[in-house]
mmCIF file of C-alpha atoms in Angstrom:
data_model
loop_
_atom_site.group_PDB
_atom_site.id
_atom_site.type_symbol
_atom_site.label_atom_id
_atom_site.label_comp_id
_atom_site.label_asym_id
_atom_site.label_seq_id
_atom_site.Cartn_x
_atom_site.Cartn_y
_atom_site.Cartn_z
ATOM 1 C CA UNK N 1 -3.550 19.851 -14.316
ATOM 2 C CA UNK N 2 -5.509 22.587 -12.583
ATOM 3 C CA UNK N 3 -8.712 20.709 -11.408
ATOM 4 C CA UNK N 4 -11.784 22.595 -10.265
ATOM 5 C CA UNK N 5 -12.334 22.369 -6.429
ATOM 6 C CA UNK N 6 -15.214 19.955 -6.671
ATOM 7 C CA UNK N 7 -13.030 17.489 -8.793
ATOM 8 C CA UNK N 8 -10.278 17.817 -6.129
ATOM 9 C CA UNK N 9 -12.821 16.973 -3.434
ATOM 10 C CA UNK N 10 -13.909 13.856 -5.343
ATOM 11 C CA UNK N 11 -10.175 12.973 -5.786
ATOM 12 C CA UNK N 12 -9.798 13.332 -1.976
ATOM 13 C CA UNK N 13 -12.571 10.952 -1.385
ATOM 14 C CA UNK N 14 -11.183 8.430 -3.754
ATOM 15 C CA UNK N 15 -7.638 8.791 -2.470
ATOM 16 C CA UNK N 16 -8.547 8.640 1.315
ATOM 17 C CA UNK N 17 -11.588 6.368 1.452
ATOM 18 C CA UNK N 18 -12.128 7.964 4.760
ATOM 19 C CA UNK N 19 -14.972 7.100 7.186
ATOM 20 C CA UNK N 20 -16.719 9.216 9.839
ATOM 21 C CA UNK N 21 -14.074 8.472 12.494
ATOM 22 C CA UNK N 22 -11.472 10.510 10.566
ATOM 23 C CA UNK N 23 -13.568 13.625 10.868
ATOM 24 C CA UNK N 24 -14.011 13.246 14.553
ATOM 25 C CA UNK N 25 -10.480 12.671 15.388
ATOM 26 C CA UNK N 26 -8.930 15.588 17.453
ATOM 27 C CA UNK N 27 -5.904 17.080 15.882
ATOM 28 C CA UNK N 28 -2.919 18.839 17.462
ATOM 29 C CA UNK N 29 -3.589 21.738 15.066
ATOM 30 C CA UNK N 30 -6.821 22.370 17.050
ATOM 31 C CA UNK N 31 -4.693 24.316 19.704
ATOM 32 C CA UNK N 32 -4.014 27.158 17.238
ATOM 33 C CA UNK N 33 -6.593 29.802 16.386
ATOM 34 C CA UNK N 34 -6.798 30.658 12.609
ATOM 35 C CA UNK N 35 -4.432 33.656 12.804
ATOM 36 C CA UNK N 36 -1.642 31.615 14.635
ATOM 37 C CA UNK N 37 -2.292 28.700 12.307
ATOM 38 C CA UNK N 38 -1.577 30.858 9.292
ATOM 39 C CA UNK N 39 1.551 32.572 10.829
ATOM 40 C CA UNK N 40 2.908 29.125 11.832
ATOM 41 C CA UNK N 41 2.212 27.246 8.551
ATOM 42 C CA UNK N 42 1.225 29.940 5.870
ATOM 43 C CA UNK N 43 -1.887 27.836 5.248
ATOM 44 C CA UNK N 44 -5.561 27.644 6.383
ATOM 45 C CA UNK N 45 -7.226 25.099 8.536
ATOM 46 C CA UNK N 46 -9.252 23.434 5.710
ATOM 47 C CA UNK N 47 -6.142 23.300 3.566
ATOM 48 C CA UNK N 48 -4.092 21.758 6.419
ATOM 49 C CA UNK N 49 -6.876 19.218 7.176
ATOM 50 C CA UNK N 50 -6.895 18.145 3.445
ATOM 51 C CA UNK N 51 -2.942 17.808 3.462
ATOM 52 C CA UNK N 52 -3.101 15.759 6.692
ATOM 53 C CA UNK N 53 -5.706 13.437 5.389
ATOM 54 C CA UNK N 54 -3.553 12.811 2.263
ATOM 55 C CA UNK N 55 -0.373 12.055 4.281
ATOM 56 C CA UNK N 56 -2.386 9.833 6.627
ATOM 57 C CA UNK N 57 -3.728 7.564 3.978
ATOM 58 C CA UNK N 58 -0.194 7.615 2.286
ATOM 59 C CA UNK N 59 1.762 6.725 5.260
ATOM 60 C CA UNK N 60 -0.053 3.617 5.730
ATOM 61 C CA UNK N 61 2.376 2.256 3.015
ATOM 62 C CA UNK N 62 5.285 4.543 3.852
ATOM 63 C CA UNK N 63 7.608 3.201 6.758
ATOM 64 C CA UNK N 64 7.863 5.700 9.623
ATOM 65 C CA UNK N 65 11.120 6.129 11.569
ATOM 66 C CA UNK N 66 9.008 6.824 14.653
ATOM 67 C CA UNK N 67 6.115 4.506 14.647
ATOM 68 C CA UNK N 68 4.438 6.120 17.766
ATOM 69 C CA UNK N 69 4.304 9.621 16.145
ATOM 70 C CA UNK N 70 0.958 10.635 15.060
ATOM 71 C CA UNK N 71 0.528 11.734 11.410
ATOM 72 C CA UNK N 72 -0.753 15.092 12.279
ATOM 73 C CA UNK N 73 2.224 15.791 14.532
ATOM 74 C CA UNK N 74 4.571 14.747 11.570
ATOM 75 C CA UNK N 75 2.585 16.952 9.251
ATOM 76 C CA UNK N 76 2.835 19.852 11.791
ATOM 77 C CA UNK N 77 6.582 19.579 12.035
ATOM 78 C CA UNK N 78 6.842 19.426 8.146
ATOM 79 C CA UNK N 79 4.566 22.278 7.348
ATOM 80 C CA UNK N 80 6.156 24.574 9.866
ATOM 81 C CA UNK N 81 9.740 23.787 8.317
ATOM 82 C CA UNK N 82 8.353 24.355 4.885
ATOM 83 C CA UNK N 83 6.894 27.683 5.898
ATOM 84 C CA UNK N 84 10.043 29.047 7.724
ATOM 85 C CA UNK N 85 12.989 26.925 6.698
ATOM 86 C CA UNK N 86 13.503 26.308 10.572
ATOM 87 C CA UNK N 87 11.400 24.592 13.276
ATOM 88 C CA UNK N 88 9.621 27.039 15.458
ATOM 89 C CA UNK N 89 10.304 26.571 19.292
ATOM 90 C CA UNK N 90 6.537 26.364 19.874
ATOM 91 C CA UNK N 91 6.314 23.472 17.544
ATOM 92 C CA UNK N 92 9.408 21.707 19.006
ATOM 93 C CA UNK N 93 7.829 21.952 22.421
ATOM 94 C CA UNK N 94 4.373 20.787 21.315
ATOM 95 C CA UNK N 95 5.582 17.635 19.497
ATOM 96 C CA UNK N 96 8.223 16.841 22.112
ATOM 97 C CA UNK N 97 10.542 15.323 19.633
ATOM 98 C CA UNK N 98 14.388 15.572 19.162
ATOM 99 C CA UNK N 99 16.038 17.171 16.172
ATOM 100 C CA UNK N 100 16.814 13.687 14.728
ATOM 101 C CA UNK N 101 13.169 12.630 15.179
ATOM 102 C CA UNK N 102 11.783 15.785 13.617
ATOM 103 C CA UNK N 103 14.275 15.173 10.600
ATOM 104 C CA UNK N 104 12.763 11.812 10.227
ATOM 105 C CA UNK N 105 9.269 13.142 10.302
ATOM 106 C CA UNK N 106 10.181 15.714 7.656
ATOM 107 C CA UNK N 107 11.665 13.035 5.428
ATOM 108 C CA UNK N 108 8.656 10.826 5.775
ATOM 109 C CA UNK N 109 6.081 13.683 4.895
ATOM 110 C CA UNK N 110 8.199 14.982 2.161
ATOM 111 C CA UNK N 111 8.318 11.571 0.583
ATOM 112 C CA UNK N 112 4.686 10.875 0.945
ATOM 113 C CA UNK N 113 3.580 14.238 -0.557
ATOM 114 C CA UNK N 114 6.175 14.159 -3.383
ATOM 115 C CA UNK N 115 5.080 10.621 -4.276
ATOM 116 C CA UNK N 116 1.565 12.060 -4.973
ATOM 117 C CA UNK N 117 2.712 14.646 -7.288
ATOM 118 C CA UNK N 118 1.304 13.008 -10.287
ATOM 119 C CA UNK N 119 -2.206 13.382 -8.811
ATOM 120 C CA UNK N 120 -1.774 17.105 -8.233
ATOM 121 C CA UNK N 121 0.754 18.246 -10.907
ATOM 122 C CA UNK N 122 -0.030 17.229 -14.481
ATOM 123 C CA UNK N 123 -0.764 18.654 -17.998
ATOM 124 C CA UNK N 124 -4.456 18.703 -19.194
ATOM 125 C CA UNK N 125 -5.357 15.237 -20.102
ATOM 126 C CA UNK N 126 -7.973 15.796 -22.810
ATOM 127 C CA UNK N 127 -8.160 17.746 -26.065
ATOM 128 C CA UNK N 128 -10.985 19.873 -24.661
ATOM 129 C CA UNK N 129 -9.045 20.642 -21.486
ATOM 130 C CA UNK N 130 -5.968 21.726 -23.584
ATOM 131 C CA UNK N 131 -8.125 23.924 -25.824
ATOM 132 C CA UNK N 132 -9.643 25.685 -22.748
ATOM 133 C CA UNK N 133 -6.155 26.194 -21.273
ATOM 134 C CA UNK N 134 -4.856 27.686 -24.571
ATOM 135 C CA UNK N 135 -7.868 30.061 -24.776
ATOM 136 C CA UNK N 136 -6.979 31.320 -21.310
ATOM 137 C CA UNK N 137 -3.377 32.083 -22.401
ATOM 138 C CA UNK N 138 -4.683 33.744 -25.559
ATOM 139 C CA UNK N 139 -6.822 35.912 -23.403
ATOM 140 C CA UNK N 140 -3.994 36.899 -21.213
ATOM 141 C CA UNK N 141 -1.346 37.694 -23.982
ATOM 142 C CA UNK N 142 -3.019 37.407 -27.442
ATOM 143 C CA UNK N 143 -0.820 34.475 -28.416
ATOM 144 C CA UNK N 144 -2.787 31.277 -29.375
ATOM 145 C CA UNK N 145 -2.023 27.659 -29.008
ATOM 146 C CA UNK N 146 0.088 28.104 -25.913
ATOM 147 C CA UNK N 147 -0.404 25.795 -22.824
ATOM 148 C CA UNK N 148 1.832 27.415 -20.384
ATOM 149 C CA UNK N 149 5.350 28.857 -19.705
ATOM 150 C CA UNK N 150 8.499 27.342 -18.374
ATOM 151 C CA UNK N 151 11.723 28.497 -16.652
ATOM 152 C CA UNK N 152 14.484 26.857 -14.695
ATOM 153 C CA UNK N 153 13.843 27.522 -10.993
ATOM 154 C CA UNK N 154 17.102 27.976 -8.923
ATOM 155 C CA UNK N 155 17.134 27.417 -5.141
ATOM 156 C CA UNK N 156 20.148 28.431 -3.056
ATOM 157 C CA UNK N 157 22.166 25.810 -1.298
ATOM 158 C CA UNK N 158 25.381 26.137 0.940
ATOM 159 C CA UNK N 159 28.843 25.406 -0.231
ATOM 160 C CA UNK N 160 31.992 25.259 1.931
ATOM 161 C CA UNK N 161 34.467 28.040 1.210
ATOM 162 C CA UNK N 162 37.257 25.422 1.472
ATOM 163 C CA UNK N 163 35.847 23.080 -1.151
ATOM 164 C CA UNK N 164 34.758 25.381 -3.853
ATOM 165 C CA UNK N 165 36.290 23.534 -6.747
ATOM 166 C CA UNK N 166 34.368 20.441 -5.518
ATOM 167 C CA UNK N 167 31.122 22.282 -5.862
ATOM 168 C CA UNK N 168 31.898 24.096 -9.146
ATOM 169 C CA UNK N 169 28.971 22.404 -10.823
ATOM 170 C CA UNK N 170 26.460 23.967 -8.405
ATOM 171 C CA UNK N 171 27.535 27.481 -9.281
ATOM 172 C CA UNK N 172 24.923 29.170 -11.422
ATOM 173 C CA UNK N 173 24.984 32.258 -13.791
ATOM 174 C CA UNK N 174 24.403 34.635 -10.965
ATOM 175 C CA UNK N 175 27.520 33.294 -9.230
ATOM 176 C CA UNK N 176 25.925 31.464 -6.206
ATOM 177 C CA UNK N 177 25.506 27.801 -5.525
ATOM 178 C CA UNK N 178 22.014 26.264 -6.235
ATOM 179 C CA UNK N 179 20.040 23.335 -7.472
ATOM 180 C CA UNK N 180 17.640 23.862 -10.234
ATOM 181 C CA UNK N 181 14.263 22.349 -11.337
ATOM 182 C CA UNK N 182 12.421 23.072 -14.496
ATOM 183 C CA UNK N 183 8.998 24.395 -13.697
ATOM 184 C CA UNK N 184 6.054 24.845 -16.173
ATOM 185 C CA UNK N 185 2.958 26.972 -15.140
ATOM 186 C CA UNK N 186 -0.394 27.639 -16.587
ATOM 187 C CA UNK N 187 -1.544 31.355 -16.844
ATOM 188 C CA UNK N 188 -3.166 31.140 -13.319
ATOM 189 C CA UNK N 189 0.021 30.116 -11.713
ATOM 190 C CA UNK N 190 -0.817 26.505 -11.160
ATOM 191 C CA UNK N 191 2.164 24.308 -11.683
ATOM 192 C CA UNK N 192 1.756 21.732 -14.502
ATOM 193 C CA UNK N 193 5.225 20.119 -14.268
ATOM 194 C CA UNK N 194 8.271 20.105 -12.093
ATOM 195 C CA UNK N 195 11.435 18.053 -12.860
ATOM 196 C CA UNK N 196 13.796 16.364 -10.456
ATOM 197 C CA UNK N 197 16.389 18.915 -9.363
ATOM 198 C CA UNK N 198 19.941 19.134 -10.871
ATOM 199 C CA UNK N 199 22.994 21.078 -10.225
ATOM 200 C CA UNK N 200 22.775 24.847 -10.716
ATOM 201 C CA UNK N 201 25.132 24.940 -13.619
ATOM 202 C CA UNK N 202 22.850 22.719 -15.815
ATOM 203 C CA UNK N 203 21.672 24.444 -19.100
ATOM 204 C CA UNK N 204 18.096 25.270 -19.387
ATOM 205 C CA UNK N 205 17.930 23.390 -22.823
ATOM 206 C CA UNK N 206 19.508 20.253 -21.278
ATOM 207 C CA UNK N 207 16.730 20.322 -18.569
ATOM 208 C CA UNK N 208 14.204 20.548 -21.232
ATOM 209 C CA UNK N 209 15.644 17.743 -23.339
ATOM 210 C CA UNK N 210 16.190 15.385 -20.404
ATOM 211 C CA UNK N 211 12.721 15.931 -18.946
ATOM 212 C CA UNK N 212 9.808 13.652 -19.504
ATOM 213 C CA UNK N 213 7.531 16.377 -20.241
ATOM 214 C CA UNK N 214 9.932 17.874 -22.839
ATOM 215 C CA UNK N 215 10.144 14.533 -24.602
ATOM 216 C CA UNK N 216 6.441 14.097 -24.545
ATOM 217 C CA UNK N 217 5.691 17.482 -25.940
ATOM 218 C CA UNK N 218 8.389 17.292 -28.696
ATOM 219 C CA UNK N 219 6.756 13.920 -29.762
ATOM 220 C CA UNK N 220 3.442 15.655 -30.115
ATOM 221 C CA UNK N 221 1.860 13.692 -27.080
ATOM 222 C CA UNK N 222 0.117 16.860 -25.954
ATOM 223 C CA UNK N 223 -1.121 18.080 -29.272
ATOM 224 C CA UNK N 224 -0.074 20.979 -31.591
ATOM 225 C CA UNK N 225 0.708 23.331 -28.826
ATOM 226 C CA UNK N 226 3.543 25.698 -27.704
ATOM 227 C CA UNK N 227 5.282 26.044 -24.423
ATOM 228 C CA UNK N 228 6.683 29.600 -23.852
ATOM 229 C CA UNK N 229 10.352 29.622 -22.826
ATOM 230 C CA UNK N 230 13.015 32.185 -22.217
ATOM 231 C CA UNK N 231 16.333 32.813 -24.097
ATOM 232 C CA UNK N 232 17.989 29.765 -22.495
ATOM 233 C CA UNK N 233 15.773 27.444 -24.610
ATOM 234 C CA UNK N 234 16.073 26.653 -28.298
ATOM 235 C CA UNK N 235 13.162 27.666 -30.513
ATOM 236 C CA UNK N 236 11.584 24.390 -31.781
ATOM 237 C CA UNK N 237 8.244 22.969 -32.907
ATOM 238 C CA UNK N 238 6.782 23.249 -29.467
ATOM 239 C CA UNK N 239 9.045 25.726 -27.602
ATOM 240 C CA UNK N 240 8.194 29.332 -28.347
ATOM 241 C CA UNK N 241 11.047 31.677 -27.451
ATOM 242 C CA UNK N 242 11.128 35.604 -27.908
ATOM 243 C CA UNK N 243 12.704 37.165 -30.991
ATOM 244 C CA UNK N 244 16.448 37.761 -30.142
ATOM 245 C CA UNK N 245 16.725 40.834 -32.273
ATOM 246 C CA UNK N 246 13.360 42.240 -33.161
ATOM 247 C CA UNK N 247 13.438 44.143 -36.480
ATOM 248 C CA UNK N 248 10.050 45.410 -36.664
ATOM 249 C CA UNK N 249 7.295 46.862 -34.445
ATOM 250 C CA UNK N 250 5.099 43.729 -34.540
ATOM 251 C CA UNK N 251 8.118 41.604 -33.411
ATOM 252 C CA UNK N 252 8.605 44.113 -30.409
ATOM 253 C CA UNK N 253 4.861 43.693 -29.694
ATOM 254 C CA UNK N 254 5.119 39.903 -29.880
ATOM 255 C CA UNK N 255 8.135 39.925 -27.336
ATOM 256 C CA UNK N 256 6.074 41.967 -24.998
ATOM 257 C CA UNK N 257 3.162 39.507 -25.311
ATOM 258 C CA UNK N 258 5.601 36.791 -24.815
ATOM 259 C CA UNK N 259 6.946 38.321 -21.661
ATOM 260 C CA UNK N 260 3.324 38.655 -20.298
ATOM 261 C CA UNK N 261 2.881 34.938 -20.182
ATOM 262 C CA UNK N 262 6.473 34.155 -19.394
ATOM 263 C CA UNK N 263 6.310 36.375 -16.224
ATOM 264 C CA UNK N 264 3.742 34.114 -14.762
ATOM 265 C CA UNK N 265 6.572 31.608 -13.963
ATOM 266 C CA UNK N 266 8.645 34.305 -11.930
ATOM 267 C CA UNK N 267 5.440 35.426 -10.163
ATOM 268 C CA UNK N 268 4.607 31.829 -9.261
ATOM 269 C CA UNK N 269 8.111 31.108 -7.944
ATOM 270 C CA UNK N 270 7.942 34.368 -5.894
ATOM 271 C CA UNK N 271 4.706 33.274 -4.272
ATOM 272 C CA UNK N 272 6.174 29.916 -3.549
ATOM 273 C CA UNK N 273 9.231 31.464 -1.844
ATOM 274 C CA UNK N 274 6.972 33.634 0.218
ATOM 275 C CA UNK N 275 4.716 30.726 1.309
ATOM 276 C CA UNK N 276 7.601 28.189 1.766
ATOM 277 C CA UNK N 277 10.622 29.887 3.114
ATOM 278 C CA UNK N 278 12.606 26.657 3.151
ATOM 279 C CA UNK N 279 13.090 27.238 -0.634
ATOM 280 C CA UNK N 280 15.447 30.162 0.235
ATOM 281 C CA UNK N 281 18.042 27.705 1.571
ATOM 282 C CA UNK N 282 17.904 24.079 0.722
ATOM 283 C CA UNK N 283 20.898 22.717 2.608
ATOM 284 C CA UNK N 284 24.365 21.775 1.440
ATOM 285 C CA UNK N 285 25.867 21.350 -2.021
ATOM 286 C CA UNK N 286 26.271 17.588 -2.275
ATOM 287 C CA UNK N 287 25.057 15.475 -5.264
ATOM 288 C CA UNK N 288 24.112 12.784 -2.856
ATOM 289 C CA UNK N 289 21.407 15.174 -1.255
ATOM 290 C CA UNK N 290 19.795 15.914 -4.596
ATOM 291 C CA UNK N 291 16.999 13.387 -3.922
ATOM 292 C CA UNK N 292 16.154 14.948 -0.576
ATOM 293 C CA UNK N 293 16.196 18.391 -2.122
ATOM 294 C CA UNK N 294 14.108 17.272 -5.072
ATOM 295 C CA UNK N 295 11.528 15.768 -2.639
ATOM 296 C CA UNK N 296 11.260 19.217 -0.747
ATOM 297 C CA UNK N 297 10.939 21.043 -4.071
ATOM 298 C CA UNK N 298 8.276 18.775 -5.517
ATOM 299 C CA UNK N 299 6.459 18.763 -2.128
ATOM 300 C CA UNK N 300 6.249 22.592 -2.116
ATOM 301 C CA UNK N 301 4.832 22.539 -5.652
ATOM 302 C CA UNK N 302 2.233 20.117 -4.728
ATOM 303 C CA UNK N 303 1.257 22.254 -1.686
ATOM 304 C CA UNK N 304 1.406 25.277 -3.751
ATOM 305 C CA UNK N 305 -1.281 23.779 -6.121
ATOM 306 C CA UNK N 306 -3.389 22.716 -3.159
ATOM 307 C CA UNK N 307 -3.233 26.180 -1.551
ATOM 308 C CA UNK N 308 -4.427 27.697 -4.764
ATOM 309 C CA UNK N 309 -7.392 25.429 -4.947
ATOM 310 C CA UNK N 310 -8.282 26.439 -1.339
ATOM 311 C CA UNK N 311 -7.838 30.036 -2.170
ATOM 312 C CA UNK N 312 -5.249 30.471 0.505
ATOM 313 C CA UNK N 313 -3.628 33.960 0.216
ATOM 314 C CA UNK N 314 0.192 34.089 0.197
ATOM 315 C CA UNK N 315 1.876 35.527 3.270
ATOM 316 C CA UNK N 316 3.180 39.221 3.078
ATOM 317 C CA UNK N 317 6.088 39.954 0.795
ATOM 318 C CA UNK N 318 9.440 39.358 2.475
ATOM 319 C CA UNK N 319 12.449 40.545 0.557
ATOM 320 C CA UNK N 320 12.755 40.668 -3.208
ATOM 321 C CA UNK N 321 10.252 38.991 -5.622
ATOM 322 C CA UNK N 322 11.597 36.207 -7.746
ATOM 323 C CA UNK N 323 13.527 37.993 -10.598
ATOM 324 C CA UNK N 324 13.701 36.614 -14.195
ATOM 325 C CA UNK N 325 16.800 34.259 -14.019
ATOM 326 C CA UNK N 326 19.361 34.589 -16.663
ATOM 327 C CA UNK N 327 19.570 31.082 -18.036
ATOM 328 C CA UNK N 328 22.966 29.598 -18.847
ATOM 329 C CA UNK N 329 23.753 29.915 -22.430
ATOM 330 C CA UNK N 330 25.479 27.291 -24.536
ATOM 331 C CA UNK N 331 29.174 28.232 -25.209
ATOM 332 C CA UNK N 332 28.819 27.323 -28.907
ATOM 333 C CA UNK N 333 26.080 29.031 -30.990
ATOM 334 C CA UNK N 334 23.388 26.525 -32.035
ATOM 335 C CA UNK N 335 21.879 26.128 -35.547
ATOM 336 C CA UNK N 336 18.570 27.850 -35.801
ATOM 337 C CA UNK N 337 15.575 25.454 -36.830
ATOM 338 C CA UNK N 338 14.445 27.004 -40.049
ATOM 339 C CA UNK N 339 10.963 25.393 -39.879
ATOM 340 C CA UNK N 340 10.540 26.600 -36.173
ATOM 341 C CA UNK N 341 11.518 30.062 -37.207
ATOM 342 C CA UNK N 342 8.981 29.976 -40.059
ATOM 343 C CA UNK N 343 6.326 28.870 -37.699
ATOM 344 C CA UNK N 344 7.028 31.499 -35.187
ATOM 345 C CA UNK N 345 7.223 34.206 -37.809
ATOM 346 C CA UNK N 346 3.775 32.978 -39.217
ATOM 347 C CA UNK N 347 2.314 33.045 -35.643
ATOM 348 C CA UNK N 348 3.575 36.667 -35.219
ATOM 349 C CA UNK N 349 2.114 37.852 -38.556
ATOM 350 C CA UNK N 350 -1.222 35.948 -38.110
ATOM 351 C CA UNK N 351 -1.924 37.386 -34.647
ATOM 352 C CA UNK N 352 -0.573 40.855 -34.703
ATOM 353 C CA UNK N 353 -4.049 42.420 -34.168
ATOM 354 C CA UNK N 354 -4.817 40.205 -31.205
ATOM 355 C CA UNK N 355 -1.496 40.868 -29.569
ATOM 356 C CA UNK N 356 -1.974 44.564 -30.157
ATOM 357 C CA UNK N 357 -5.514 44.405 -28.724
ATOM 358 C CA UNK N 358 -4.262 42.768 -25.512
ATOM 359 C CA UNK N 359 -1.326 45.188 -25.059
ATOM 360 C CA UNK N 360 -3.510 48.228 -25.639
ATOM 361 C CA UNK N 361 -5.967 46.909 -22.986
ATOM 362 C CA UNK N 362 -3.175 46.411 -20.559
ATOM 363 C CA UNK N 363 -1.952 49.984 -21.198
ATOM 364 C CA UNK N 364 -5.425 51.368 -20.491
ATOM 365 C CA UNK N 365 -5.714 49.316 -17.334
ATOM 366 C CA UNK N 366 -2.404 50.595 -16.082
ATOM 367 C CA UNK N 367 -3.274 54.162 -16.835
ATOM 368 C CA UNK N 368 -6.680 53.872 -14.956
ATOM 369 C CA UNK N 369 -4.845 52.336 -12.060
ATOM 370 C CA UNK N 370 -2.393 55.355 -11.972
ATOM 371 C CA UNK N 371 0.463 53.278 -12.991
#
């Protein structure tokens, strides 16, 4: 879940068990000033030091392909790759490693960080934490009892023009080849859940039903709360979708409030792509590479949450912001859940005034800002 920074620092001490010698050890990152450091890695010095310490303790139990490589050099290679999708010549020269050795460093760091995902990506653990999170969502959009929003995040991969039929399963609804991971965010853009990636043609509903968090939520493990999802998901006891054909003003307002929280996912994914340009192109369309691609996606999600805790600003916008992705629809119409439809309608009716107040407030703020 989204821990406060003092809690994270306590977690750091517990995870690392470090002594004073760790603080005094020179780092290869010391050669960069703060501006160059951010340009190379899209992170700040304290954030990088935190990440390096985490990898250092973790790699005591993770075999390294090149034992004489220092941990901070491996982290430097990995963070530079995550930030740009390629290794900068200055980094290659500094670490003095071959392409194969850099690849081994990247795999080791990605495995180490992704293995720690449960410590940095999780749903609120207590009833009080869940209530506080739901209160934040309600303040944002006027809809109560919502913990966060989810969407299938698609990441482009390459496919050979001579083997398109073999990679048909990777083609998504926008017509390009991708892998996809279901991501759940809180209203502040912290990632609460990320799934192992699958081929780009996978239905959003299938992602939800096969995910651990989906099974937990549908079994009431996390309490009587909703997760906001788009039209690719089925309305259920715990998945709150928009009204497909709004027939009244209050249903139109509800859909606007729904979009307000659901758009957090797309802004979060856009920020991640700005900070971690490697997500713009994740390699080749081969099912035997899904584990490697999953590790990189999960690693970037962990680093995203860490960067937010250290208040690291995202780099400038390059290209388009992540658009809402048209989820793949099931070919056969599904039977609507009548109990879920009644629950959603009751939610709409009971909270019409709260939703209206939030939407009016947003309209006033936009007018004052000259929007």
